[in-house]
Amino acid sequence: MKFNLNFFETELYQIPQRPLSLAANQKAYVFLAQEHTAEELDFLAKVMQAVGLSLEKEVQVVPCPPKQSFQLQEKPLAPCFFFGLSTAVLGLRLELPLYQLVHYQGLQLLQGISLQQIALQKQHKLALWRALQDIFPSEK
């Protein structure tokens, strides 16, 4: 009999006692590593402003401690973006294509590399820009 040892090679995440409560009426939720920089937030603010969103008013940034996942108190109606993190922070074991909105169990999920890397790589900037334009079409 053979055992699948790959099962034991998966990363484990601690689930906190209190579920994560996301602010209501947000147009997007951005999950970032807890140790994100001010430059990354500035870049994110510019990206969101380009699609007509205010980072301070319409987007909730959720800093995620390493190796910890969240249980959501309620399913968010707005898209959830993961930059430099996997969807495992929400307890989901999914591999998502980069910069493509995926609908899964009532959630809208978009995976991207870290904001610092996106800012430095033109092809990733362009891919993120196209995805955000599809999600937040301009009203012109």
Short mmCIF file of C-alpha atoms in Angstrom, two decimals:
data_model
loop_
_atom_site.label_atom_id
_atom_site.label_comp_id
_atom_site.label_asym_id
_atom_site.label_seq_id
_atom_site.Cartn_x
_atom_site.Cartn_y
_atom_site.Cartn_z
CA MET A 1 0.00 0.00 0.00
CA LYS A 2 1.33 3.45 -0.92
CA PHE A 3 0.54 6.64 0.92
CA ASN A 4 0.29 10.05 -0.65
CA LEU A 5 2.98 11.93 1.25
CA ASN A 6 2.21 15.17 -0.60
CA PHE A 7 -0.69 15.66 1.78
CA PHE A 8 1.75 16.38 4.58
CA GLU A 9 3.75 18.89 2.55
CA THR A 10 0.96 21.47 2.44
CA GLU A 11 1.32 24.68 4.38
CA LEU A 12 -0.82 24.98 7.47
CA TYR A 13 -2.52 28.20 8.50
CA GLN A 14 -3.81 29.06 11.92
CA ILE A 15 -7.48 30.11 11.97
CA PRO A 16 -8.18 32.87 14.51
CA GLN A 17 -10.93 32.53 17.09
CA ARG A 18 -12.80 35.64 15.90
CA PRO A 19 -14.09 35.75 12.31
CA LEU A 20 -12.86 38.59 10.12
CA SER A 21 -15.44 41.33 9.79
CA LEU A 22 -15.13 43.28 6.55
CA ALA A 23 -16.54 46.77 6.28
CA ALA A 24 -19.87 46.97 4.49
CA ASN A 25 -20.43 48.94 1.28
CA GLN A 26 -16.86 48.62 0.04
CA LYS A 27 -16.22 48.24 -3.68
CA ALA A 28 -13.13 46.05 -3.22
CA TYR A 29 -11.14 44.22 -0.56
CA VAL A 30 -7.37 43.95 -0.90
CA PHE A 31 -5.46 41.32 1.05
CA LEU A 32 -1.77 42.18 1.50
CA ALA A 33 1.09 40.77 3.50
CA GLN A 34 1.22 42.39 6.92
CA GLU A 35 4.67 43.79 6.20
CA HIS A 36 3.62 45.81 3.13
CA THR A 37 5.39 49.11 2.50
CA ALA A 38 4.18 52.67 2.13
CA GLU A 39 5.34 52.55 -1.52
CA GLU A 40 3.07 49.56 -2.13
CA LEU A 41 0.11 51.43 -0.62
CA ASP A 42 0.90 54.48 -2.76
CA PHE A 43 1.01 52.29 -5.87
CA LEU A 44 -2.28 50.63 -4.86
CA ALA A 45 -3.89 54.04 -4.31
CA LYS A 46 -2.85 55.15 -7.81
CA VAL A 47 -4.13 51.92 -9.38
CA MET A 48 -7.49 52.19 -7.62
CA GLN A 49 -7.77 55.88 -8.46
CA ALA A 50 -7.21 55.03 -12.14
CA VAL A 51 -10.38 52.90 -12.09
CA GLY A 52 -12.33 55.52 -10.13
CA LEU A 53 -11.99 54.15 -6.59
CA SER A 54 -10.73 55.91 -3.50
CA LEU A 55 -8.40 53.72 -1.44
CA GLU A 56 -9.44 55.51 1.74
CA LYS A 57 -13.22 55.40 1.19
CA GLU A 58 -14.13 52.52 -1.12
CA VAL A 59 -11.41 49.89 -0.67
CA GLN A 60 -10.62 47.97 2.51
CA VAL A 61 -7.00 46.87 2.83
CA VAL A 62 -6.64 43.77 5.00
CA PRO A 63 -3.10 43.14 6.29
CA CYS A 64 -2.53 39.40 6.73
CA PRO A 65 -0.08 37.99 9.28
CA PRO A 66 2.11 35.19 7.92
CA LYS A 67 0.69 31.67 8.16
CA GLN A 68 -2.68 32.84 9.43
CA SER A 69 -6.01 32.55 7.70
CA PHE A 70 -9.34 34.22 8.32
CA GLN A 71 -12.88 33.01 8.59
CA LEU A 72 -15.21 35.55 7.03
CA GLN A 73 -18.11 36.67 9.16
CA GLU A 74 -20.13 37.42 6.01
CA LYS A 75 -19.38 36.84 2.35
CA PRO A 76 -18.24 40.08 0.74
CA LEU A 77 -20.25 41.23 -2.25
CA ALA A 78 -17.29 43.12 -3.71
CA PRO A 79 -14.23 41.52 -5.32
CA CYS A 80 -11.36 40.30 -3.12
CA PHE A 81 -7.86 40.92 -4.48
CA PHE A 82 -4.84 38.96 -3.25
CA PHE A 83 -1.47 40.57 -3.94
CA GLY A 84 1.52 38.47 -2.96
CA LEU A 85 -0.72 36.08 -1.02
CA SER A 86 -2.72 33.02 -1.86
CA THR A 87 -6.42 32.50 -1.26
CA ALA A 88 -5.38 30.27 1.67
CA VAL A 89 -5.71 33.40 3.86
CA LEU A 90 -9.47 32.87 3.52
CA GLY A 91 -9.14 29.15 4.13
CA LEU A 92 -9.58 28.39 0.41
CA ARG A 93 -7.33 25.88 -1.31
CA LEU A 94 -7.55 27.28 -4.83
CA GLU A 95 -5.00 27.98 -7.50
CA LEU A 96 -6.18 31.01 -9.42
CA PRO A 97 -4.91 32.30 -12.74
CA LEU A 98 -3.19 35.65 -12.37
CA TYR A 99 -5.30 38.75 -13.04
CA GLN A 100 -8.51 36.91 -13.91
CA LEU A 101 -11.63 37.37 -11.81
CA VAL A 102 -12.87 33.99 -10.61
CA HIS A 103 -16.30 33.40 -9.07
CA TYR A 104 -16.22 30.71 -6.40
CA GLN A 105 -18.94 29.93 -3.84
CA GLY A 106 -20.37 33.44 -3.96
CA LEU A 107 -16.93 35.09 -3.78
CA GLN A 108 -15.20 37.14 -6.47
CA LEU A 109 -11.45 36.48 -6.30
CA LEU A 110 -8.49 37.94 -8.17
CA GLN A 111 -4.91 36.78 -7.64
CA GLY A 112 -1.82 38.87 -8.40
CA ILE A 113 1.85 38.90 -7.53
CA SER A 114 3.05 41.35 -4.88
CA LEU A 115 2.37 45.03 -5.52
CA GLN A 116 6.09 45.78 -5.35
CA GLN A 117 6.76 43.34 -8.19
CA ILE A 118 3.79 44.59 -10.23
CA ALA A 119 5.09 48.15 -10.00
CA LEU A 120 8.42 47.03 -11.48
CA GLN A 121 7.13 44.78 -14.28
CA LYS A 122 5.28 46.36 -17.17
CA GLN A 123 3.53 43.17 -18.33
CA HIS A 124 2.06 42.62 -14.85
CA LYS A 125 0.95 46.26 -14.61
CA LEU A 126 -0.81 45.91 -17.95
CA ALA A 127 -2.47 42.62 -16.99
CA LEU A 128 -3.72 44.09 -13.70
CA TRP A 129 -4.95 47.22 -15.47
CA ARG A 130 -6.94 45.17 -18.00
CA ALA A 131 -8.48 43.03 -15.26
CA LEU A 132 -9.48 46.07 -13.22
CA GLN A 133 -11.02 47.76 -16.27
CA ASP A 134 -13.19 44.67 -16.79
CA ILE A 135 -14.23 44.61 -13.13
CA PHE A 136 -14.78 48.38 -12.80
CA PRO A 137 -15.77 49.62 -16.29
CA SER A 138 -15.64 53.36 -16.73
CA GLU A 139 -18.92 55.19 -17.07
CA LYS A 140 -17.78 57.42 -19.93
#
